[in-house]
Short mmCIF file of C-alpha atoms in Angstrom, two decimals:
data_model
loop_
_atom_site.label_atom_id
_atom_site.label_comp_id
_atom_site.label_asym_id
_atom_site.label_seq_id
_atom_site.Cartn_x
_atom_site.Cartn_y
_atom_site.Cartn_z
CA UNK A 1 0.00 0.00 0.00
CA UNK A 2 1.20 3.53 -0.88
CA UNK A 3 -0.32 4.98 2.27
CA UNK A 4 -3.29 4.98 4.63
CA UNK A 5 -6.20 7.41 4.36
CA UNK A 6 -8.82 7.97 7.08
CA UNK A 7 -12.18 9.01 5.56
CA UNK A 8 -14.52 10.70 8.07
CA UNK A 9 -18.05 11.18 6.73
CA UNK A 10 -21.51 10.29 8.03
CA UNK A 11 -22.80 9.32 4.56
CA UNK A 12 -22.08 5.59 3.90
CA UNK A 13 -22.44 6.06 0.14
CA UNK A 14 -19.80 8.82 0.09
CA UNK A 15 -17.41 6.75 2.19
CA UNK A 16 -17.96 3.76 -0.10
CA UNK A 17 -17.29 5.79 -3.25
CA UNK A 18 -14.10 7.32 -1.91
CA UNK A 19 -12.86 4.03 -0.48
CA UNK A 20 -13.53 2.13 -3.73
CA UNK A 21 -11.69 4.77 -5.77
CA UNK A 22 -8.69 5.16 -3.48
CA UNK A 23 -8.21 1.42 -2.94
CA UNK A 24 -8.07 1.02 -6.72
CA UNK A 25 -5.14 3.50 -6.63
CA UNK A 26 -3.20 1.33 -4.15
CA UNK A 27 -4.20 3.16 -0.96
CA UNK A 28 -5.50 1.61 2.27
CA UNK A 29 -8.68 3.26 3.56
CA UNK A 30 -10.06 3.51 7.11
CA UNK A 31 -13.64 4.73 7.67
CA UNK A 32 -15.28 6.71 10.47
CA UNK A 33 -18.84 8.05 10.58
CA UNK A 34 -18.31 10.69 13.25
CA UNK A 35 -15.91 12.54 15.54
CA UNK A 36 -15.80 9.88 18.25
CA UNK A 37 -14.90 7.03 15.91
CA UNK A 38 -12.42 9.26 14.07
CA UNK A 39 -10.58 10.07 17.32
CA UNK A 40 -10.19 6.38 18.12
CA UNK A 41 -8.98 5.37 14.65
CA UNK A 42 -6.62 8.35 14.46
CA UNK A 43 -4.96 7.44 17.77
CA UNK A 44 -4.74 3.71 17.05
CA UNK A 45 -3.80 3.61 13.36
CA UNK A 46 -2.15 6.98 12.67
CA UNK A 47 -3.13 7.40 9.00
CA UNK A 48 -0.96 9.27 6.52
CA UNK A 49 -3.81 11.56 5.40
CA UNK A 50 -7.26 12.42 6.81
CA UNK A 51 -10.29 13.32 4.64
CA UNK A 52 -12.65 15.08 7.05
CA UNK A 53 -16.22 16.10 6.31
CA UNK A 54 -17.07 19.49 7.79
CA UNK A 55 -20.46 18.58 9.29
CA UNK A 56 -20.74 15.37 11.34
CA UNK A 57 -23.46 13.97 13.64
CA UNK A 58 -21.47 14.63 16.84
CA UNK A 59 -19.57 17.78 15.89
CA UNK A 60 -17.80 19.63 13.10
CA UNK A 61 -14.36 19.59 11.53
CA UNK A 62 -13.55 22.66 13.62
CA UNK A 63 -14.21 20.63 16.79
CA UNK A 64 -12.06 17.71 15.67
CA UNK A 65 -9.12 19.46 13.99
CA UNK A 66 -7.44 20.78 17.19
CA UNK A 67 -7.72 17.34 18.80
CA UNK A 68 -6.11 15.60 15.83
CA UNK A 69 -3.34 18.18 15.74
CA UNK A 70 -2.67 17.63 19.44
CA UNK A 71 -2.19 13.89 18.86
CA UNK A 72 0.03 14.20 15.77
CA UNK A 73 0.47 17.57 14.02
CA UNK A 74 2.47 16.02 11.17
CA UNK A 75 -0.53 14.17 9.66
CA UNK A 76 -2.20 16.34 6.97
CA UNK A 77 -5.98 16.88 7.03
CA UNK A 78 -8.15 17.70 4.00
CA UNK A 79 -11.58 19.18 4.86
CA UNK A 80 -14.60 18.38 2.63
CA UNK A 81 -17.82 20.41 2.68
CA UNK A 82 -20.96 21.01 0.64
CA UNK A 83 -21.19 24.60 1.89
CA UNK A 84 -18.15 26.52 0.73
CA UNK A 85 -17.41 29.99 2.07
CA UNK A 86 -14.23 32.01 2.31
CA UNK A 87 -14.58 32.45 6.07
CA UNK A 88 -15.00 28.70 6.59
CA UNK A 89 -11.98 27.91 4.44
CA UNK A 90 -9.82 30.44 6.29
CA UNK A 91 -10.92 29.07 9.67
CA UNK A 92 -10.15 25.50 8.59
CA UNK A 93 -6.64 26.46 7.49
CA UNK A 94 -6.05 28.35 10.75
CA UNK A 95 -7.03 25.25 12.72
CA UNK A 96 -4.47 23.16 10.86
CA UNK A 97 -6.18 21.81 7.72
CA UNK A 98 -3.87 21.50 4.73
CA UNK A 99 -6.59 21.95 2.08
CA UNK A 100 -10.29 22.64 1.66
CA UNK A 101 -12.28 20.78 -1.05
CA UNK A 102 -15.95 21.31 -2.03
CA UNK A 103 -18.53 18.55 -2.40
CA UNK A 104 -19.49 16.72 -4.51
CA UNK A 105 -15.92 15.48 -4.72
CA UNK A 106 -14.31 15.06 -8.13
CA UNK A 107 -12.23 11.92 -7.76
CA UNK A 108 -9.29 12.92 -10.03
CA UNK A 109 -8.91 16.20 -8.10
CA UNK A 110 -9.15 14.33 -4.81
CA UNK A 111 -6.47 11.84 -5.87
CA UNK A 112 -4.17 14.65 -6.94
CA UNK A 113 -4.46 16.33 -3.55
CA UNK A 114 -4.08 13.07 -1.62
CA UNK A 115 -0.92 12.22 -3.57
CA UNK A 116 0.53 15.66 -2.86
CA UNK A 117 -0.25 15.36 0.83
CA UNK A 118 1.26 11.87 0.99
CA UNK A 119 4.48 13.07 -0.64
CA UNK A 120 4.70 16.09 1.66
CA UNK A 121 4.11 13.86 4.70
CA UNK A 122 6.81 11.39 3.63
CA UNK A 123 9.23 14.23 2.82
CA UNK A 124 8.81 15.61 6.36
CA UNK A 125 9.50 12.16 7.78
CA UNK A 126 12.63 11.76 5.62
CA UNK A 127 13.85 15.20 6.62
CA UNK A 128 13.44 14.34 10.30
CA UNK A 129 15.50 11.20 9.77
CA UNK A 130 18.24 13.10 7.93
CA UNK A 131 18.40 15.77 10.62
CA UNK A 132 18.70 13.03 13.23
CA UNK A 133 21.51 11.48 11.23
CA UNK A 134 23.44 14.73 11.24
CA UNK A 135 26.27 15.92 9.00
CA UNK A 136 29.62 14.21 8.97
CA UNK A 137 28.58 10.83 10.33
CA UNK A 138 30.73 7.93 9.17
CA UNK A 139 29.56 4.83 7.40
CA UNK A 140 29.43 2.33 10.31
CA UNK A 141 31.38 -0.51 8.68
CA UNK A 142 34.61 1.16 7.56
CA UNK A 143 37.56 -1.21 7.53
CA UNK A 144 38.35 -4.77 6.51
CA UNK A 145 38.89 -6.46 9.86
CA UNK A 146 37.10 -9.70 10.57
CA UNK A 147 35.30 -8.05 13.53
CA UNK A 148 33.76 -5.24 11.47
CA UNK A 149 32.77 -7.57 8.60
CA UNK A 150 31.04 -9.84 11.12
CA UNK A 151 29.16 -6.86 12.56
CA UNK A 152 28.01 -5.76 9.09
CA UNK A 153 26.77 -9.24 8.20
CA UNK A 154 24.74 -9.46 11.42
CA UNK A 155 23.36 -5.92 11.03
CA UNK A 156 22.15 -6.66 7.50
CA UNK A 157 20.36 -9.77 8.72
CA UNK A 158 18.32 -7.80 11.28
CA UNK A 159 17.48 -4.86 8.98
CA UNK A 160 13.99 -5.99 7.97
CA UNK A 161 12.90 -7.10 11.42
CA UNK A 162 10.69 -4.98 13.66
CA UNK A 163 12.11 -6.55 16.82
CA UNK A 164 14.12 -4.35 19.22
CA UNK A 165 17.87 -4.07 18.64
CA UNK A 166 20.42 -3.62 21.44
CA UNK A 167 23.71 -2.07 20.31
CA UNK A 168 26.54 -2.62 22.77
CA UNK A 169 29.95 -1.04 22.68
CA UNK A 170 32.31 1.28 24.48
CA UNK A 171 31.78 5.03 24.51
CA UNK A 172 32.73 6.61 21.18
CA UNK A 173 32.51 3.46 19.04
CA UNK A 174 29.69 4.83 16.88
CA UNK A 175 26.54 3.30 18.35
CA UNK A 176 24.46 6.25 17.17
CA UNK A 177 25.87 5.97 13.65
CA UNK A 178 24.91 2.30 13.49
CA UNK A 179 21.42 3.04 14.84
CA UNK A 180 20.90 5.67 12.13
CA UNK A 181 22.14 3.26 9.46
CA UNK A 182 19.67 0.61 10.63
CA UNK A 183 16.82 3.11 10.38
CA UNK A 184 17.74 4.62 7.02
CA UNK A 185 18.33 1.24 5.37
CA UNK A 186 15.32 -0.54 6.87
CA UNK A 187 11.61 -0.56 5.99
CA UNK A 188 10.90 2.42 8.30
CA UNK A 189 13.19 4.81 6.44
CA UNK A 190 10.23 6.96 5.39
CA UNK A 191 9.28 7.48 9.03
CA UNK A 192 10.99 9.62 11.66
CA UNK A 193 14.09 8.72 13.63
CA UNK A 194 13.88 10.15 17.15
CA UNK A 195 16.86 10.01 19.50
CA UNK A 196 17.10 10.42 23.28
CA UNK A 197 20.12 9.97 25.55
CA UNK A 198 18.91 8.57 28.87
CA UNK A 199 22.10 9.36 30.81
CA UNK A 200 21.68 11.76 33.70
CA UNK A 201 17.93 12.38 33.15
CA UNK A 202 15.62 12.52 36.16
CA UNK A 203 12.67 10.07 36.16
CA UNK A 204 10.10 12.83 35.60
CA UNK A 205 12.04 14.52 32.79
CA UNK A 206 12.71 11.19 31.07
CA UNK A 207 9.05 10.17 31.38
CA UNK A 208 7.71 13.43 29.98
CA UNK A 209 10.22 13.34 27.12
CA UNK A 210 9.19 9.82 26.15
CA UNK A 211 5.46 9.88 26.81
CA UNK A 212 4.52 13.57 26.88
CA UNK A 213 2.14 15.18 29.34
CA UNK A 214 -1.20 16.94 29.58
CA UNK A 215 -1.58 20.51 30.77
CA UNK A 216 -1.57 20.62 34.56
CA UNK A 217 -0.12 17.09 34.92
CA UNK A 218 2.49 18.50 37.33
CA UNK A 219 3.76 21.84 38.57
CA UNK A 220 5.12 23.74 35.60
CA UNK A 221 3.13 21.79 32.96
CA UNK A 222 1.49 24.91 31.55
CA UNK A 223 0.72 23.36 28.18
CA UNK A 224 0.24 19.98 26.56
CA UNK A 225 3.43 18.26 25.34
CA UNK A 226 3.75 15.54 22.71
CA UNK A 227 6.17 12.77 23.71
CA UNK A 228 8.94 11.43 21.52
CA UNK A 229 7.14 8.10 21.14
CA UNK A 230 4.28 9.89 19.39
CA UNK A 231 6.70 11.85 17.22
CA UNK A 232 8.36 8.57 16.19
CA UNK A 233 5.09 6.81 15.23
CA UNK A 234 5.73 4.39 12.33
CA UNK A 235 9.42 5.17 12.63
CA UNK A 236 12.29 4.41 15.01
CA UNK A 237 13.11 5.44 18.57
CA UNK A 238 16.81 5.34 19.45
CA UNK A 239 17.46 5.32 23.21
CA UNK A 240 21.15 5.87 23.86
CA UNK A 241 22.64 4.82 27.20
CA UNK A 242 19.48 2.87 28.00
CA UNK A 243 21.28 1.31 30.96
CA UNK A 244 20.96 4.67 32.75
CA UNK A 245 17.15 4.65 32.44
CA UNK A 246 15.53 5.05 35.86
CA UNK A 247 13.87 1.94 37.30
CA UNK A 248 10.58 3.85 37.65
CA UNK A 249 10.37 4.47 33.90
CA UNK A 250 11.48 1.01 32.73
CA UNK A 251 8.12 -0.81 33.21
CA UNK A 252 6.35 1.89 31.17
CA UNK A 253 8.77 1.37 28.29
CA UNK A 254 8.21 -2.38 28.56
CA UNK A 255 4.46 -1.82 28.17
CA UNK A 256 5.06 0.13 24.96
CA UNK A 257 7.16 -2.71 23.55
CA UNK A 258 4.71 -5.45 24.51
CA UNK A 259 1.33 -3.75 24.01
CA UNK A 260 2.19 -0.75 21.78
CA UNK A 261 0.27 1.43 24.24
CA UNK A 262 1.17 4.23 26.64
CA UNK A 263 -0.34 7.21 28.42
CA UNK A 264 0.80 10.77 28.61
CA UNK A 265 1.38 12.03 32.15
CA UNK A 266 -1.95 13.23 33.50
CA UNK A 267 -3.98 11.32 30.90
CA UNK A 268 -6.46 8.50 31.55
CA UNK A 269 -6.79 7.17 28.00
CA UNK A 270 -4.26 4.87 26.35
CA UNK A 271 -2.58 5.92 23.11
CA UNK A 272 -1.49 3.43 20.48
CA UNK A 273 1.92 3.82 18.87
CA UNK A 274 3.90 1.84 16.29
CA UNK A 275 7.65 2.24 16.72
CA UNK A 276 10.78 0.14 16.43
CA UNK A 277 13.16 0.46 19.36
CA UNK A 278 16.91 0.60 18.95
CA UNK A 279 18.70 0.85 22.30
CA UNK A 280 22.40 1.33 22.99
CA UNK A 281 24.64 1.06 26.03
CA UNK A 282 28.28 0.85 27.01
CA UNK A 283 27.31 -1.07 30.16
CA UNK A 284 27.01 -4.80 30.76
CA UNK A 285 23.23 -4.94 31.18
CA UNK A 286 23.26 -8.57 32.32
CA UNK A 287 25.47 -7.48 35.21
CA UNK A 288 23.13 -4.53 35.86
CA UNK A 289 20.21 -6.99 36.05
CA UNK A 290 22.08 -9.08 38.61
CA UNK A 291 22.76 -5.90 40.62
CA UNK A 292 19.02 -5.04 40.39
CA UNK A 293 19.84 -1.80 38.58
CA UNK A 294 17.98 -2.86 35.43
CA UNK A 295 14.79 -4.89 35.02
CA UNK A 296 15.36 -8.41 33.73
CA UNK A 297 12.12 -8.50 31.71
CA UNK A 298 13.01 -5.26 29.92
CA UNK A 299 16.56 -6.48 29.27
CA UNK A 300 15.32 -9.68 27.63
CA UNK A 301 12.85 -7.68 25.54
CA UNK A 302 15.28 -5.08 24.20
CA UNK A 303 18.10 -7.57 23.59
CA UNK A 304 16.16 -9.67 21.08
CA UNK A 305 18.68 -8.72 18.39
CA UNK A 306 22.06 -7.85 19.99
CA UNK A 307 24.82 -6.11 18.02
CA UNK A 308 28.26 -5.44 19.50
CA UNK A 309 30.55 -2.78 18.02
CA UNK A 310 34.22 -3.67 18.56
CA UNK A 311 36.52 -1.09 20.13
CA UNK A 312 39.24 0.41 17.94
CA UNK A 313 41.99 -1.42 19.85
CA UNK A 314 40.31 -4.69 18.80
CA UNK A 315 40.73 -3.84 15.11
CA UNK A 316 43.91 -1.75 14.74
CA UNK A 317 44.10 -2.60 11.02
CA UNK A 318 40.96 -0.48 10.50
CA UNK A 319 42.33 2.66 12.19
CA UNK A 320 44.12 4.09 9.09
CA UNK A 321 40.98 3.56 6.97
CA UNK A 322 38.75 5.32 9.51
CA UNK A 323 41.32 8.07 10.07
CA UNK A 324 41.55 8.80 6.33
CA UNK A 325 37.76 8.98 6.05
CA UNK A 326 37.58 11.34 9.02
CA UNK A 327 40.39 13.47 7.63
CA UNK A 328 38.63 13.78 4.27
CA UNK A 329 35.46 14.98 5.99
CA UNK A 330 37.34 17.44 8.21
CA UNK A 331 39.26 18.76 5.20
CA UNK A 332 35.97 19.68 3.51
CA UNK A 333 34.36 20.97 6.70
CA UNK A 334 37.31 23.17 7.67
CA UNK A 335 38.28 24.21 4.11
CA UNK A 336 41.66 22.46 4.17
CA UNK A 337 41.63 20.39 0.94
CA UNK A 338 44.34 17.90 0.06
CA UNK A 339 45.38 16.89 3.59
CA UNK A 340 47.06 13.52 4.09
CA UNK A 341 49.00 11.54 6.68
CA UNK A 342 52.68 10.77 6.68
CA UNK A 343 53.55 7.11 7.20
CA UNK A 344 54.82 8.00 10.67
CA UNK A 345 51.51 9.64 11.59
CA UNK A 346 49.54 6.57 10.49
CA UNK A 347 51.86 4.36 12.55
CA UNK A 348 51.36 6.58 15.61
CA UNK A 349 47.59 6.50 15.19
CA UNK A 350 47.58 2.74 14.81
CA UNK A 351 49.78 2.08 17.83
CA UNK A 352 47.65 4.10 20.25
CA UNK A 353 44.97 2.24 22.26
CA UNK A 354 42.16 4.82 21.72
CA UNK A 355 40.16 4.41 24.94
CA UNK A 356 37.77 7.08 23.58
CA UNK A 357 37.49 5.17 20.27
CA UNK A 358 36.29 6.93 17.08
CA UNK A 359 35.07 10.02 18.94
CA UNK A 360 38.51 10.55 20.42
CA UNK A 361 40.16 9.87 17.05
CA UNK A 362 38.03 12.56 15.41
CA UNK A 363 38.85 15.08 18.14
CA UNK A 364 42.58 14.46 17.74
CA UNK A 365 42.37 14.85 13.97
CA UNK A 366 40.22 17.99 14.15
CA UNK A 367 42.79 19.60 16.45
CA UNK A 368 45.59 18.58 14.06
CA UNK A 369 43.78 20.04 11.03
CA UNK A 370 43.14 23.32 12.84
CA UNK A 371 46.67 23.74 14.21
CA UNK A 372 48.84 22.34 11.43
CA UNK A 373 49.97 24.57 8.55
CA UNK A 374 51.27 21.66 6.45
CA UNK A 375 49.32 19.60 3.92
CA UNK A 376 50.89 16.46 5.42
CA UNK A 377 50.07 15.62 9.01
CA UNK A 378 53.06 14.22 10.92
CA UNK A 379 53.39 12.58 14.37
CA UNK A 380 54.21 15.94 15.96
CA UNK A 381 50.81 17.29 14.80
CA UNK A 382 48.89 14.62 16.72
CA UNK A 383 48.38 16.22 20.11
CA UNK A 384 46.43 13.73 22.14
CA UNK A 385 43.75 14.59 24.69
CA UNK A 386 45.29 16.16 27.85
CA UNK A 387 43.57 13.60 30.09
CA UNK A 388 44.77 10.78 27.84
CA UNK A 389 48.30 12.19 27.92
CA UNK A 390 48.32 11.72 31.68
CA UNK A 391 48.00 7.95 31.30
CA UNK A 392 50.77 7.65 28.70
CA UNK A 393 54.50 7.55 29.29
CA UNK A 394 56.93 9.30 26.89
CA UNK A 395 58.07 6.95 24.16
CA UNK A 396 60.69 7.31 21.43
CA UNK A 397 58.36 5.48 19.05
CA UNK A 398 56.21 8.56 18.53
CA UNK A 399 53.30 10.36 20.17
CA UNK A 400 50.49 8.40 21.64
CA UNK A 401 52.41 5.14 22.10
CA UNK A 402 51.47 3.49 25.42
CA UNK A 403 54.03 2.67 28.04
CA UNK A 404 55.49 -0.80 27.82
CA UNK A 405 53.90 -3.60 29.78
CA UNK A 406 57.06 -3.98 31.84
CA UNK A 407 56.99 -0.38 33.05
CA UNK A 408 53.43 -0.87 34.35
CA UNK A 409 54.78 -3.34 36.91
CA UNK A 410 56.94 -0.62 38.45
CA UNK A 411 54.00 1.74 39.16
CA UNK A 412 52.79 2.50 42.66
CA UNK A 413 49.20 1.64 43.61
CA UNK A 414 48.39 5.38 43.62
CA UNK A 415 49.66 5.78 40.04
CA UNK A 416 47.73 2.71 38.85
CA UNK A 417 44.58 4.21 40.36
CA UNK A 418 45.37 7.59 38.82
CA UNK A 419 45.84 6.14 35.36
CA UNK A 420 42.74 3.97 35.56
CA UNK A 421 40.53 6.89 36.62
CA UNK A 422 41.99 9.05 33.87
CA UNK A 423 41.25 6.36 31.26
CA UNK A 424 37.65 5.95 32.40
CA UNK A 425 37.12 9.71 32.58
CA UNK A 426 38.52 10.14 29.07
CA UNK A 427 36.36 7.31 27.74
CA UNK A 428 33.32 9.13 29.16
CA UNK A 429 34.32 12.41 27.51
CA UNK A 430 35.05 14.10 30.85
CA UNK A 431 31.52 13.45 32.16
CA UNK A 432 32.11 12.96 35.90
CA UNK A 433 28.73 11.42 36.73
CA UNK A 434 29.00 8.72 34.05
CA UNK A 435 32.63 8.04 34.97
CA UNK A 436 31.63 7.62 38.61
CA UNK A 437 28.95 5.11 37.65
CA UNK A 438 31.43 3.17 35.54
CA UNK A 439 33.93 3.14 38.42
CA UNK A 440 31.23 2.10 40.88
CA UNK A 441 31.77 5.02 43.27
CA UNK A 442 29.68 8.09 44.25
CA UNK A 443 30.22 11.24 42.21
CA UNK A 444 31.40 13.11 45.31
CA UNK A 445 34.08 10.44 45.89
CA UNK A 446 35.29 10.79 42.31
CA UNK A 447 35.59 14.57 42.66
CA UNK A 448 37.66 14.03 45.81
CA UNK A 449 39.93 11.53 44.03
CA UNK A 450 40.43 13.93 41.11
CA UNK A 451 41.54 16.59 43.54
CA UNK A 452 43.81 14.22 45.50
CA UNK A 453 45.39 12.68 42.39
CA UNK A 454 45.82 15.98 40.57
CA UNK A 455 43.53 15.11 37.68
CA UNK A 456 41.23 17.40 35.74
CA UNK A 457 37.73 16.53 34.53
CA UNK A 458 38.12 18.83 31.50
CA UNK A 459 38.62 16.93 28.26
#
């Protein structure tokens, strides 16, 4: 089917004629005879276009339009009426109708308008997905290592499924890039891709972001808010750092996955939504379940299709390929065409462990492009992250080469702790709260250790 059209009219013969014509054009048609039935079908099935008669047994189009817009403002509405007036047409447009068509309806003209509305609706969905993707994102399977080829093969096998996907991997490995690739190359590519990072969000903020709220649902709720689940209807929701989701919110997400239903805060009526969930985490969720920090039933539901992105240190042969792709993008972005690496620079990049993975690699290269005046980047141009530099010992082999394994045995316990904290902090991009969670200590304790060990949280 090319799309779904909801026809709202109290005349059975008119509904039949429109349905028969549109179905012959490859469109699916839903029927409602009044406002009440239209509200229910609109919430449950989320059509692509609504054909709405002006006068209905239990109200008018002007009564129904604001309610439909509140549920999903992206769905276009075409108002039909036997009594055309300029004032009525203007009022309909002000209330959110896309077009106004007189009765009796001429089917070719109706089809033309429906096709235009369908294309506009799909274009908005595609644009949302492209904005979510963002400029400069890498293709997620760069390289020739066995690990990355295995990931690509598995990802392609799960593309057409609607089951939840759990992407696991260290911070900076590109979990968001892979999630976007899954959406744009799957059957929901015409729908929206909505992203939310769960890290550090309070239960109430997270709940209102996901599910929305009604006016007056809590102090400060001065207007109605549409949740991200509604925005993502017939598309994809990407929840990054899902392991940080509060335990109070987790059962509500589980209900959405199992029943495709949820309620806005302050609402008594269920809403129906059709989304595919892609979740990502750097944590070991099975360990979090054992520690009672994550619900076991939700973990089993979201991990139906697990994908693990390998860290850069697990595929050093791919680092030059990724670095060259990043450099090409930065050259265009920063107006420095023709940049390349010396063989020594590529060796230095490959020999470094990259605890911050691709994100850290990009930051190092961006700094090199901005500060270097040469068209060839050399080892001396690769100034590594200040926090990372604290965990590395000077080496004659070039910048960024880790200390030898033998020298680690000569470190004091204080220095081992200092280096480990610095690595974790760097991997979390300087985010103290996430680093504290990863280390298993309170945030206040981590701040005290940073002060005692002479470390900085600035990355």
